[in-house]
CSV table of C-alpha atoms in Angstrom, one decimal:
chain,number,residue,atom,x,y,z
A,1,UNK,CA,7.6,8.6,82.9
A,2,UNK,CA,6.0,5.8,81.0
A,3,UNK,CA,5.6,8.1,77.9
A,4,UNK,CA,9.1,9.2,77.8
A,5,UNK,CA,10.4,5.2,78.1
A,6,UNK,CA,8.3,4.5,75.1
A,7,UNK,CA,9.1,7.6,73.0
A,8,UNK,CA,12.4,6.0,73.4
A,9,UNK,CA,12.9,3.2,70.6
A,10,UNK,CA,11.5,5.7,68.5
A,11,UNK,CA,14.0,8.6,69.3
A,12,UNK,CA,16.3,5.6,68.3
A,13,UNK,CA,15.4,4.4,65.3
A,14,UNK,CA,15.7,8.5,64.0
A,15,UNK,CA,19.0,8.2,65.0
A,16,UNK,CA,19.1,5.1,63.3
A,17,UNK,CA,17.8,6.0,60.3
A,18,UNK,CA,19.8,9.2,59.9
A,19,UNK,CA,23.0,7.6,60.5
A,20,UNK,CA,22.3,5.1,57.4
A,21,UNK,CA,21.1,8.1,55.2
A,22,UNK,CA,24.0,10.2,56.1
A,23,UNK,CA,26.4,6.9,55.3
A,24,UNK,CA,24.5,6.7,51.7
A,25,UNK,CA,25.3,9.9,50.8
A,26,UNK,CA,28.2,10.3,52.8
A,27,UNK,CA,30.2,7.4,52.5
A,28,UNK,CA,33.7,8.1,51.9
A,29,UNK,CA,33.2,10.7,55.3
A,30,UNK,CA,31.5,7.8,57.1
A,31,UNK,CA,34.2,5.0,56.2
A,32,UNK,CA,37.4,7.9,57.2
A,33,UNK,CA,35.5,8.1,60.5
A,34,UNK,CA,35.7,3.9,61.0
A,35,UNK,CA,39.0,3.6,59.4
A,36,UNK,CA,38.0,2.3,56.5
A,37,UNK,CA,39.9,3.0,53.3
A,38,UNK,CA,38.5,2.3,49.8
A,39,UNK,CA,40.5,0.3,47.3
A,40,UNK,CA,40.9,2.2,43.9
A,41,UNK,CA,41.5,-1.2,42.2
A,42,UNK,CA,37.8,-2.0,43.9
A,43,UNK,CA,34.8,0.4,42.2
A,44,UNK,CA,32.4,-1.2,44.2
A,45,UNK,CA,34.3,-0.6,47.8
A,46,UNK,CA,32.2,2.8,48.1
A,47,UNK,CA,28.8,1.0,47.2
A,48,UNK,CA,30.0,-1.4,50.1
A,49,UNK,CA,29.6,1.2,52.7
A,50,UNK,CA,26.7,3.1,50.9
A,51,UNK,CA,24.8,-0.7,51.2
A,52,UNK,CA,26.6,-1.5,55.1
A,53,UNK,CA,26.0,1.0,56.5
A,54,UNK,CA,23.5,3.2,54.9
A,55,UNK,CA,21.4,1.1,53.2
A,56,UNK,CA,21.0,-1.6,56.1
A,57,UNK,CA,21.0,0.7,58.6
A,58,UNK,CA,18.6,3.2,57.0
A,59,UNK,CA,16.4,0.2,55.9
A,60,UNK,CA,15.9,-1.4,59.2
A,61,UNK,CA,15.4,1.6,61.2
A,62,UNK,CA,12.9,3.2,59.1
A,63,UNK,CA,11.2,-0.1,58.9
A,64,UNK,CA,11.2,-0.7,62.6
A,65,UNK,CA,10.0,3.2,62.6
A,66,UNK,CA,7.4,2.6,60.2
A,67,UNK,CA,5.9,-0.5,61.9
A,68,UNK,CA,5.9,0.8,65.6
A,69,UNK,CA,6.2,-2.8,67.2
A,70,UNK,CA,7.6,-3.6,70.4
A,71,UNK,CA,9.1,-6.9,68.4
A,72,UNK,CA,11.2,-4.7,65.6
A,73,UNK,CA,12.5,-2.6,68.5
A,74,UNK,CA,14.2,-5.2,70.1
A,75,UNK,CA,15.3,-7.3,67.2
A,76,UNK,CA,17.1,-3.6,66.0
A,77,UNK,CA,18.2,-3.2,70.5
A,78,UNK,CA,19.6,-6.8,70.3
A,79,UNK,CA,21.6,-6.2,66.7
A,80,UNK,CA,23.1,-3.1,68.8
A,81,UNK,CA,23.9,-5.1,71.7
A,82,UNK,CA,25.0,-7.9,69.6
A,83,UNK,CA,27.8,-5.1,67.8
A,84,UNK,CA,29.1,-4.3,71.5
A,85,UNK,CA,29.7,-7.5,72.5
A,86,UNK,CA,31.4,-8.2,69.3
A,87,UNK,CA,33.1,-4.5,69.5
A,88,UNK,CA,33.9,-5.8,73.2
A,89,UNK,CA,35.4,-9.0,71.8
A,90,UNK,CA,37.7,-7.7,69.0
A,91,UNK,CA,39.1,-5.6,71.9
A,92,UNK,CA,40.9,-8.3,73.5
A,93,UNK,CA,40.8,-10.8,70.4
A,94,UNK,CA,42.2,-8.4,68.4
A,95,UNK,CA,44.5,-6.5,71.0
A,96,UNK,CA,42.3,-3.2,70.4
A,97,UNK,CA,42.7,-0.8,73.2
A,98,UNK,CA,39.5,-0.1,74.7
A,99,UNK,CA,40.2,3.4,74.4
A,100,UNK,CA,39.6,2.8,70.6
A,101,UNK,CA,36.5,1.0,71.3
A,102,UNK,CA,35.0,2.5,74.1
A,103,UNK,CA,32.7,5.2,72.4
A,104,UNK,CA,31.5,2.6,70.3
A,105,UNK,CA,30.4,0.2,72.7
A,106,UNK,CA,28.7,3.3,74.4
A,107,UNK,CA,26.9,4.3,71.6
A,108,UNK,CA,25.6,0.8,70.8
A,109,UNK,CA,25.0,0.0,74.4
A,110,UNK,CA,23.1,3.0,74.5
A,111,UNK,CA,20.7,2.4,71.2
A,112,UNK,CA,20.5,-1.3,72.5
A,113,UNK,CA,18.8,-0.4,76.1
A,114,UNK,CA,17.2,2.6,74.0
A,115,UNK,CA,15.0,0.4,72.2
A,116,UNK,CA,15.0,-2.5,74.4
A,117,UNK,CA,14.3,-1.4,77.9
A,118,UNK,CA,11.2,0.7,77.8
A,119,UNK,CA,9.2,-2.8,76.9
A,120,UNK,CA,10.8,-4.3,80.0
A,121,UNK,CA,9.8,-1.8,82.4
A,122,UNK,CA,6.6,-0.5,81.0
């Protein structure tokens, strides 16, 4: 069981990774999915979300992937868990229904303890 805990933040920081690359070479697919819509006055709203959420997220993951440490896991699992809370915040700040948010705060919830919890129980 121990094995499969810590084969976790790696699994994770794949997932990670791939989601930046496909939002580099994907992005107007990637910001239609977030409901994001680029301004045509604004060039450089597409190489916002290629840099967002490709770039960082491709960057940090691989990184964290690259160096193996318990420490870059959990600095990526408490950005993840830091994005639900905010996500969970908007909801009622911003009169979001939680319907709307929901998957996202399961997906982030889920790379958080992903990456976090297998050094807390190993």
């Amino acid at each position: 069981m121990t094995s499969v805990l810590l084969a976790l933040p790696f699994l994770a920081t794949l997932i990670g990774a791939a989601l930046g690359a496909y939002a580099a070479f994907r992005p107007a697919h990637v910001a239609s999915l977030v409901g994001i819509a680029f301004n045509p006055a604004r060039a450089e709203s597409i190489s916002e979300v290629r840099a967002t959420y490709g770039g960082v997220f491709l960057g940090s993951h691989a990184a964290a992937l690259m160096l193996g440490a318990p420490a870059a896991f959990i600095v990526l699992g408490c950005a993840w868990g830091a994005a639900a809370l905010i996500r969970v915040i908007s909801s009622f700040a911003d009169n979001v229904p939680f319907g709307a948010n929901g998957p996202g705060i399961a997906v982030e919830l889920g790379m958080a303890g992903a990456l976090i919890v297998p050094f807390l129980v190993t």
